[in-house]
Coordinates of C-alpha atoms and ligand atoms in Angstrom, one line a residue:
X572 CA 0.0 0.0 0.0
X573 CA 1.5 3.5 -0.9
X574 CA 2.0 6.1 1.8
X575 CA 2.7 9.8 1.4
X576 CA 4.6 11.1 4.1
X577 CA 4.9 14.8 4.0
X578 CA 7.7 16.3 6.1
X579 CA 9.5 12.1 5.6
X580 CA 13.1 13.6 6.1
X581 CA 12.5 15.3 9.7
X582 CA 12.6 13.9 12.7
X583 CA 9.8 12.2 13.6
X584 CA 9.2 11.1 9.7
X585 CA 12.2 9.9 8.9
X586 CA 11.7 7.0 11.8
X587 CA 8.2 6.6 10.5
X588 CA 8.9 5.8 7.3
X589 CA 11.8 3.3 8.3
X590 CA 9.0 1.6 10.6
X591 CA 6.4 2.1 8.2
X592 CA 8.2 0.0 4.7
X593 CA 10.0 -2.1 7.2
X594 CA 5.7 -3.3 8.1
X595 CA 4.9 -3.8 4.2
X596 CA 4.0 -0.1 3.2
X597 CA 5.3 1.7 0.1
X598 CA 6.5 5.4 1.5
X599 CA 7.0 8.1 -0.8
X600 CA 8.3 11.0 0.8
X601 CA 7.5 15.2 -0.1
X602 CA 10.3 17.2 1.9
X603 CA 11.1 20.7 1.4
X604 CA 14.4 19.9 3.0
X605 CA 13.8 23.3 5.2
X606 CA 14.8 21.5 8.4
X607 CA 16.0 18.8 7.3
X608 CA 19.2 16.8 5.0
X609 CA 18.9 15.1 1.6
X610 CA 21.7 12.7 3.3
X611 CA 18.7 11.2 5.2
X612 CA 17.5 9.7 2.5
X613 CA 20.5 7.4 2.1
X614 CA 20.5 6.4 6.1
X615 CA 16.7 5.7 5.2
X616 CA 16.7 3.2 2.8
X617 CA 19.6 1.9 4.1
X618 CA 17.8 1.2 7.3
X619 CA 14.8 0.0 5.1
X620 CA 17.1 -1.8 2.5
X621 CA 15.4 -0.2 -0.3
X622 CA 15.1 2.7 -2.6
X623 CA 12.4 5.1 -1.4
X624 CA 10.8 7.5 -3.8
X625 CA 11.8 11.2 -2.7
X626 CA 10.2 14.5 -4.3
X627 CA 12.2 17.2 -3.0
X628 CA 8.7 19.3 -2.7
X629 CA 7.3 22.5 -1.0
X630 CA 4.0 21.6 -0.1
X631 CA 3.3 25.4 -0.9
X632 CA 3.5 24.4 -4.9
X633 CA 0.2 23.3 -5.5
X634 CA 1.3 22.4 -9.2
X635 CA 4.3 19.8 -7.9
X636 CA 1.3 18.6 -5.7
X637 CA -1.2 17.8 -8.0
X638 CA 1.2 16.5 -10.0
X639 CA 2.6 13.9 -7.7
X640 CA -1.3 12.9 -6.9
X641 CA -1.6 12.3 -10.2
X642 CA 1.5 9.9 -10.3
X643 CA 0.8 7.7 -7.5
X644 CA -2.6 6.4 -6.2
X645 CA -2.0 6.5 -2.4
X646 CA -4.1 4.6 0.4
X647 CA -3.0 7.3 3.0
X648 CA -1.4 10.5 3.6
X649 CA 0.4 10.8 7.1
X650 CA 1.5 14.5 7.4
X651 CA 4.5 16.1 9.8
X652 CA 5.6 18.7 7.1
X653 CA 5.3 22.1 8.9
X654 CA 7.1 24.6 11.2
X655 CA 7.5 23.6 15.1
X656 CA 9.1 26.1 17.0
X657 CA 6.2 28.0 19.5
X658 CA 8.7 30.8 20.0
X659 CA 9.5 31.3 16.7
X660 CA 5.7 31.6 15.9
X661 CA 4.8 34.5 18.4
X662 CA 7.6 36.7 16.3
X663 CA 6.6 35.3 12.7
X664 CA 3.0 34.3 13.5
X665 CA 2.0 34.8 9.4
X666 CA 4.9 32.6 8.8
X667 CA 3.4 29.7 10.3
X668 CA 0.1 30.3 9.7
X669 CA 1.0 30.3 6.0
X670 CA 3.5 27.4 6.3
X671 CA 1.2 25.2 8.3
X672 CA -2.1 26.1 7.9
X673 CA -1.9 27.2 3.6
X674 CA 0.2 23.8 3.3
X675 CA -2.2 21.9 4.9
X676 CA -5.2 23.2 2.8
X677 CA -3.0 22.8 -0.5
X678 CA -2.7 19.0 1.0
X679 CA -6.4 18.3 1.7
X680 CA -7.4 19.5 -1.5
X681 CA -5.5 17.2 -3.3
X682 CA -6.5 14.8 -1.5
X683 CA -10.1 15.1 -2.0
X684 CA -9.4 15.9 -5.5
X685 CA -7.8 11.9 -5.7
X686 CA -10.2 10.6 -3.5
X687 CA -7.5 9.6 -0.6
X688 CA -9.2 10.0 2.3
X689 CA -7.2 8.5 5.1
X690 CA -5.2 11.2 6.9
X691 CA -3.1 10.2 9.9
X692 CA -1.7 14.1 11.0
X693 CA 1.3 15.4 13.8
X694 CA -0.9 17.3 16.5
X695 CA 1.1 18.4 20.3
X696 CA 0.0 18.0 23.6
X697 CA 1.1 21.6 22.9
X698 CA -2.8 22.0 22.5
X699 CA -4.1 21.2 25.8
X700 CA -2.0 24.7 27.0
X701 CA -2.5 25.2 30.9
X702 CA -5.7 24.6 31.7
X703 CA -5.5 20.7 32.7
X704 CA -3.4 19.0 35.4
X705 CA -1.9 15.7 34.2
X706 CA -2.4 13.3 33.3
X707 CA -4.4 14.9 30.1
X708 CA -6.8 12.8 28.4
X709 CA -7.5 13.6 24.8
X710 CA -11.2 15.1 26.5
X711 CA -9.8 17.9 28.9
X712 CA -10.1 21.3 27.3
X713 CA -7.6 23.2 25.3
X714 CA -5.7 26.5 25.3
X715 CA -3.6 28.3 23.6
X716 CA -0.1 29.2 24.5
X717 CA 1.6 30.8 21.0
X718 CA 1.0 30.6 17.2
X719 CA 2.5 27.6 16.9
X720 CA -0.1 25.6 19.3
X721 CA -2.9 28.2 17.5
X722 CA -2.2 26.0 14.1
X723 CA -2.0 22.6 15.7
X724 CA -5.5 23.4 17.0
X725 CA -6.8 24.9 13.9
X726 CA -6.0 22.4 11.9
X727 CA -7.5 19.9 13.8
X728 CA -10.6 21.8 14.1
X729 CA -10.7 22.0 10.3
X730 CA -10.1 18.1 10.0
X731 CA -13.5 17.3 12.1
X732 CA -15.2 20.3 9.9
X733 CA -14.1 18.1 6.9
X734 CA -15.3 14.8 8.3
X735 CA -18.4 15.7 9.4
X736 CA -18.9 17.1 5.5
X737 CA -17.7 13.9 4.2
X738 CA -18.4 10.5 5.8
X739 CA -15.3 8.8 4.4
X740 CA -12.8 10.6 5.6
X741 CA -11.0 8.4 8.0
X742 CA -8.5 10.6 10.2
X743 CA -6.4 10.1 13.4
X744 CA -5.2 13.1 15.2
X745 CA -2.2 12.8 17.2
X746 CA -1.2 14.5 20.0
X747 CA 2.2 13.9 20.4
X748 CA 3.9 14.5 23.9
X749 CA 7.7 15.2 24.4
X750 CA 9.7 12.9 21.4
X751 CA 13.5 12.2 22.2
X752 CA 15.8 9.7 21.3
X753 CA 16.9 8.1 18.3
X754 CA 17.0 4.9 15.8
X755 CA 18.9 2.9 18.1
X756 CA 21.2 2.2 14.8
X757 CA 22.5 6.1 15.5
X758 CA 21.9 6.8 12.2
X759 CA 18.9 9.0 12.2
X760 CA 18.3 11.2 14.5
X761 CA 16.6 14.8 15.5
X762 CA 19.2 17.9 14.0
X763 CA 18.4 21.3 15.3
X764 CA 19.1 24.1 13.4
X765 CA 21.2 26.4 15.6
X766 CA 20.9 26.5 19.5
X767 CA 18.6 23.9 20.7
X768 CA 15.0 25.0 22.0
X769 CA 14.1 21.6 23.3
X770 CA 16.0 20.0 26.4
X771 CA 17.3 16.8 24.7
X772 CA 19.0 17.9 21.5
X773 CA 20.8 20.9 24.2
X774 CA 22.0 18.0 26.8
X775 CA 23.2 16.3 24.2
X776 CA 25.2 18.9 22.7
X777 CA 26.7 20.0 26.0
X778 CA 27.6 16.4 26.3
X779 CA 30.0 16.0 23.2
X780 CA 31.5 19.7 24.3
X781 CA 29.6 21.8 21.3
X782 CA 28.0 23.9 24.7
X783 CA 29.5 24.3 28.4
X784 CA 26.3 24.2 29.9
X785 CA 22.9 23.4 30.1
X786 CA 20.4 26.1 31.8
X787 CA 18.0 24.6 33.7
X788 CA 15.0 26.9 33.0
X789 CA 13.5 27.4 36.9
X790 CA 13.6 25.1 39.6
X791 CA 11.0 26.5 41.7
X792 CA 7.6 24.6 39.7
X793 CA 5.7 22.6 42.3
X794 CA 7.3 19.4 41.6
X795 CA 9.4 16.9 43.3
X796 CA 12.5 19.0 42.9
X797 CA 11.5 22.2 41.5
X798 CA 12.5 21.7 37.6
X799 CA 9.4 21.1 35.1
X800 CA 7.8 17.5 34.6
X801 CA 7.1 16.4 30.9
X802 CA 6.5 12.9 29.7
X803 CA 9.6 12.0 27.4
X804 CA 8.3 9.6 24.6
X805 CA 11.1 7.8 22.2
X806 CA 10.8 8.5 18.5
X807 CA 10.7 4.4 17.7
X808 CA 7.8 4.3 19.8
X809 CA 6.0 7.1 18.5
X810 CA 6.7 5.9 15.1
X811 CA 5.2 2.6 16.1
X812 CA 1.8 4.8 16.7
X813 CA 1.8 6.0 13.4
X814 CA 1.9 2.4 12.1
X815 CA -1.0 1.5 14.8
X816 CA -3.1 4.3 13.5
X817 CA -2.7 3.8 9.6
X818 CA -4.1 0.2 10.4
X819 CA -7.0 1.6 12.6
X820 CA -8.2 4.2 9.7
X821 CA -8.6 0.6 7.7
X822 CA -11.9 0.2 9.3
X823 CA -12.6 3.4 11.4
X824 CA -14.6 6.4 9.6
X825 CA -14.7 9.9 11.0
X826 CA -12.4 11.8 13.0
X827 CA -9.8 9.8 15.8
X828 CA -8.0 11.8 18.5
X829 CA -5.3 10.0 20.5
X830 CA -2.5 10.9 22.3
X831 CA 0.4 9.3 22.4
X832 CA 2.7 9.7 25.5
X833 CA 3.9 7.3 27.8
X834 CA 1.9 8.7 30.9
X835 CA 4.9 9.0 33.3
X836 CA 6.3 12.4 34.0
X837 CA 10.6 13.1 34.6
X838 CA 11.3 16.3 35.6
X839 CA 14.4 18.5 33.8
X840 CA 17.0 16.8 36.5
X841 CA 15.7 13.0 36.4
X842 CA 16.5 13.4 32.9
X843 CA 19.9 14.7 33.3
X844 CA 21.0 12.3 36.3
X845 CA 19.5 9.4 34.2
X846 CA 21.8 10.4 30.9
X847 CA 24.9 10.7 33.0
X848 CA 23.9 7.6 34.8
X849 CA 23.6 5.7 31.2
X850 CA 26.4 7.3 29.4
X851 CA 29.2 7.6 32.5
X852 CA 29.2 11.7 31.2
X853 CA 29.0 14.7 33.3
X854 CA 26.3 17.2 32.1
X855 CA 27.3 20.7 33.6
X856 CA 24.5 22.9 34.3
X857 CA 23.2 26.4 36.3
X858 CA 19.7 27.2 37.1
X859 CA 18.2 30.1 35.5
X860 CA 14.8 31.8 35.4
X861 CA 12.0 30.0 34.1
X862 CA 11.1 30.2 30.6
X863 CA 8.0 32.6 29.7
X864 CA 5.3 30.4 28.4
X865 CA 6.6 26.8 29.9
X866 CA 4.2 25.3 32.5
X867 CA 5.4 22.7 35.4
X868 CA 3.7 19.7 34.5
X869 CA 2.9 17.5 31.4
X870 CA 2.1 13.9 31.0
X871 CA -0.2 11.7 28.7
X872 CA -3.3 9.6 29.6
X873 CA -2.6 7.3 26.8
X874 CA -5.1 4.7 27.8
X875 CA -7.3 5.4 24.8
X876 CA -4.6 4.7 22.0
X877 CA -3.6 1.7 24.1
X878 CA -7.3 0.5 24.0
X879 CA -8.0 1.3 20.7
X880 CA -5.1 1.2 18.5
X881 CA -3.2 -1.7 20.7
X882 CA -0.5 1.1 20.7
X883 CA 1.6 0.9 24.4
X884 CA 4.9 3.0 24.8
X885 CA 7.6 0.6 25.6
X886 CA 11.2 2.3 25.8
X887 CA 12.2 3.7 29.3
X888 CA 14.3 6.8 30.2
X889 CA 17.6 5.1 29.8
X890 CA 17.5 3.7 26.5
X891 CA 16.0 7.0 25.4
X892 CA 18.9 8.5 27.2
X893 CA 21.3 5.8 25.3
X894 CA 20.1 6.5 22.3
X895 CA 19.8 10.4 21.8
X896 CA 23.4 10.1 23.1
X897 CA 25.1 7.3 20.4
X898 CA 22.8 9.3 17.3
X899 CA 24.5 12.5 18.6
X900 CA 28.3 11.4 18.4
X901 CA 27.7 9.6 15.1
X902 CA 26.0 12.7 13.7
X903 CA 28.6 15.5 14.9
X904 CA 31.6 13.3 14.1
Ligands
NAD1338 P1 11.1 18.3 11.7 O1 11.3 19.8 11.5 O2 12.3 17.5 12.0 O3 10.4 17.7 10.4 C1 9.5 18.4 9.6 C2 9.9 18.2 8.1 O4 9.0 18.9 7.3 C3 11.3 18.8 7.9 O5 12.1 17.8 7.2 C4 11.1 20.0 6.9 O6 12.1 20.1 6.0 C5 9.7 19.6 6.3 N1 8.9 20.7 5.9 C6 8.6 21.8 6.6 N2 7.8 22.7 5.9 C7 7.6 22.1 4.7 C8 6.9 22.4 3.6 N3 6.2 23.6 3.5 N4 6.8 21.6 2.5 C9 7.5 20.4 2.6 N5 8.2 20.0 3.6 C10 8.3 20.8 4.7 O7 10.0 18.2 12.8 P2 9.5 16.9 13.6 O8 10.1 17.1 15.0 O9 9.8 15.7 12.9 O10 8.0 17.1 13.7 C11 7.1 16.6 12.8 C12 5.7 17.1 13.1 O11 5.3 16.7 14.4 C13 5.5 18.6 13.0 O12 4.3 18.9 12.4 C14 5.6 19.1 14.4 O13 4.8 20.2 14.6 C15 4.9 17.9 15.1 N6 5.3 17.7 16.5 C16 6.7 17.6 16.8 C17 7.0 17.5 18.2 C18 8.5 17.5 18.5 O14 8.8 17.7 19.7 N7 9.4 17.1 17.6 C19 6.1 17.5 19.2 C20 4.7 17.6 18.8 C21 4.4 17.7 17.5
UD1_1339 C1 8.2 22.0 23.7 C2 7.4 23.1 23.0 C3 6.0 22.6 22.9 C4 5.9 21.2 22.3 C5 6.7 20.3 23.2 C6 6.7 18.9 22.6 C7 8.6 25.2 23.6 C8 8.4 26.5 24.3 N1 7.5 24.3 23.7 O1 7.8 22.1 25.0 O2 5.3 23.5 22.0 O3 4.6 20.8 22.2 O4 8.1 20.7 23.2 O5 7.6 18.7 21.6 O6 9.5 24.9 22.9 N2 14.3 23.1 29.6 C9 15.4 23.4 30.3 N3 16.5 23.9 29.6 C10 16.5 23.9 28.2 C11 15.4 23.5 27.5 C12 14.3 23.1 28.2 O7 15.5 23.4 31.5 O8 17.5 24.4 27.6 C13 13.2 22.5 30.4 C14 11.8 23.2 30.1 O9 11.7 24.3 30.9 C15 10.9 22.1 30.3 C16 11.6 20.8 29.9 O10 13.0 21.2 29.9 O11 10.5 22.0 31.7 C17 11.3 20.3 28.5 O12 11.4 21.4 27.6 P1 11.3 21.2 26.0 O13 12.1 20.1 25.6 O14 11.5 22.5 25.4 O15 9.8 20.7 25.8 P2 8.4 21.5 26.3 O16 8.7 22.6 27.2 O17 7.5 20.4 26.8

């Protein structure tokens, strides 16, 4: 069964589509290569042991879009492609409301257009803002924190407009909580342009030297030791959910929301003493002020993809820990 996978190079794609054509799916991959390498590719289909069909695509160009629907008749569309960073987004709001909303219309219409109407798409527990106190279940109410989290909701919000127009659409939503780690290969991995946002990618790169320190942002949150609680998920099991939910749309109509976390919470220093504990390294660090926007706590009620999909997180700490770790020393080497 043919797959697009829009945004296949990134992060979270590249490890879908390994998982995904290493299950019996035929991937073809749109990537705009704006945050990501064309070098992935290779790792890919190494990791895949085949050639994977690339079109090195903005999904802005409605007339490359079109013209790879009219190539391939695909069973499914799973869709990461778009912008991610929240802070970016409250100083370039029309940026991402043009790069992930207009990209996202341009992608539905094609789809209707061809008649593919399974859709699996990359929402955040970014959505769910400050309102609820874990663990959040996809029903709790949402907020909004920045632009960024504005689109992920949006978009959602025009997926159930578009299902209940159209009984065959067959859509999962999901809400994805805090992916780190890495193919345990090292081959593939997350690459942040310029100074890490996200605590993982910023350990890591204090750990192979690239930065003296890591700022712990605030240790005075309600929580066991004052640093902020989020539920880290690894990228092969969150890949895994993407497999799970393809297979649900199969026989589910109508509009799916899941998220997919692992419905434990570490806070900023569990994760630290766990990667030194795992990789014998020191991480350095000071404690600074919190950072505007950030709230104390986040972690997953997961129990409905686990019911429904048969989807269960099953990496711990340390083997995310482990394997953010070996992806970064390949990848800086
Ligand atoms: P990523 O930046 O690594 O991957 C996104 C890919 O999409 C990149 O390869 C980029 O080049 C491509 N892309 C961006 N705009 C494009 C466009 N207009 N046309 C074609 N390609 C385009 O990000 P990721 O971490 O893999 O995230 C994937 C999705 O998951 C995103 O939608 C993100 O918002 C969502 N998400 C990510 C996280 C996270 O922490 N990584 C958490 C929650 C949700
Ligand atoms: C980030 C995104 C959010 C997205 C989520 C999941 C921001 C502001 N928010 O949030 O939209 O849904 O990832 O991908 O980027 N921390 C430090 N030092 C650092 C970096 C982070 O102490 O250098 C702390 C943070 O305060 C937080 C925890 O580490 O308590 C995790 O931070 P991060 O990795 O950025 O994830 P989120 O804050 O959950």
């Amino acid at each position: 069964m043919k797959v697009l996978i829009t945004g296949g190079l990134g992060y979270i794609g590249s490890h879908t589509v390994v998982e995904l054509s290493n299950n019996g799916f035929e991937c073809i991959i749109i990537d705009n290569l704006s945050n990501s390498s064309i070098d992935v590719l290779g790792e890919i289909e190494k990791l895949c042991k085949k050639k994977i069909e690339f079109w090195s695509t903005d999904l802005r160009n409605k007339d490359e879009l079109a013209q790879i629907f009219d190539t391939h008749k695909f069973h499914a569309v799973v869709h990461f492609a778009g912008l991610k960073s929240p802070g970016e987004s409250v100083l370039e709001p029309l940026k991402y409301f043009d790069q992930n909303l207009g990209t996202t219309i341009n992608l539905l219409k094609e789809m209707q257009r061809k008649n593919v109407k399974k859709l699996v798409f990359s929402s955040s527990a970014t959505v769910y803002g400050d309102l609820t106190w874990p663990p959040v279940h996809e029903g709790a109410p949402t907020s909004i924190l920045n632009p960024y989290g504005r689109t992920k909701l949006m978009i959602e919000e025009m997926l159930q407009d578009l299902s209940k127009s159209d009984s065959e659409w067959c859509i999962a939503i999901l809400r994805y909580f805090n992916p780190i780690g890495a193919h345990p290969s090292g081959t593939i991995g997350e690459k942040p342009n310029g100074v890490p946002n996200n605590l993982m990618p910023y350990i890591t790169q204090v750990a192979s030297g690239e930065r003296e320190h890591l700022n712990i942002l605030g240790d005075d949150y309600s929580t066991h030791d004052g640093t902020g609680v989020r539920d880290y998920i690894h990228v092969m099991d969150l890949a895994n959910g993407h497999l799970k939910a393809l297979n649900y749309l199969n026989n589910h109509l109508g509009n799916h929301l899941f998220n997919l976390g692992t419905g434990r919470g570490y806070s900023v220093l569990d994760l630290v003493k766990t990667f030194e504990e795992v990789n014998s390294i020191k991480i350095p660090y000071q404690v600074m002020k919190r950072r505007p926007g950030d709230i104390a706590v986040s972690f997953a009620d997961s129990s409905k993809a686990e019911k429904e999909l048969g989807w269960k997180a099953e990496r711990g700490l340390r083997e995310m820990c482990k394997d953010s770790w070996r992806w970064e020393k390949n990848s800086s080497k």
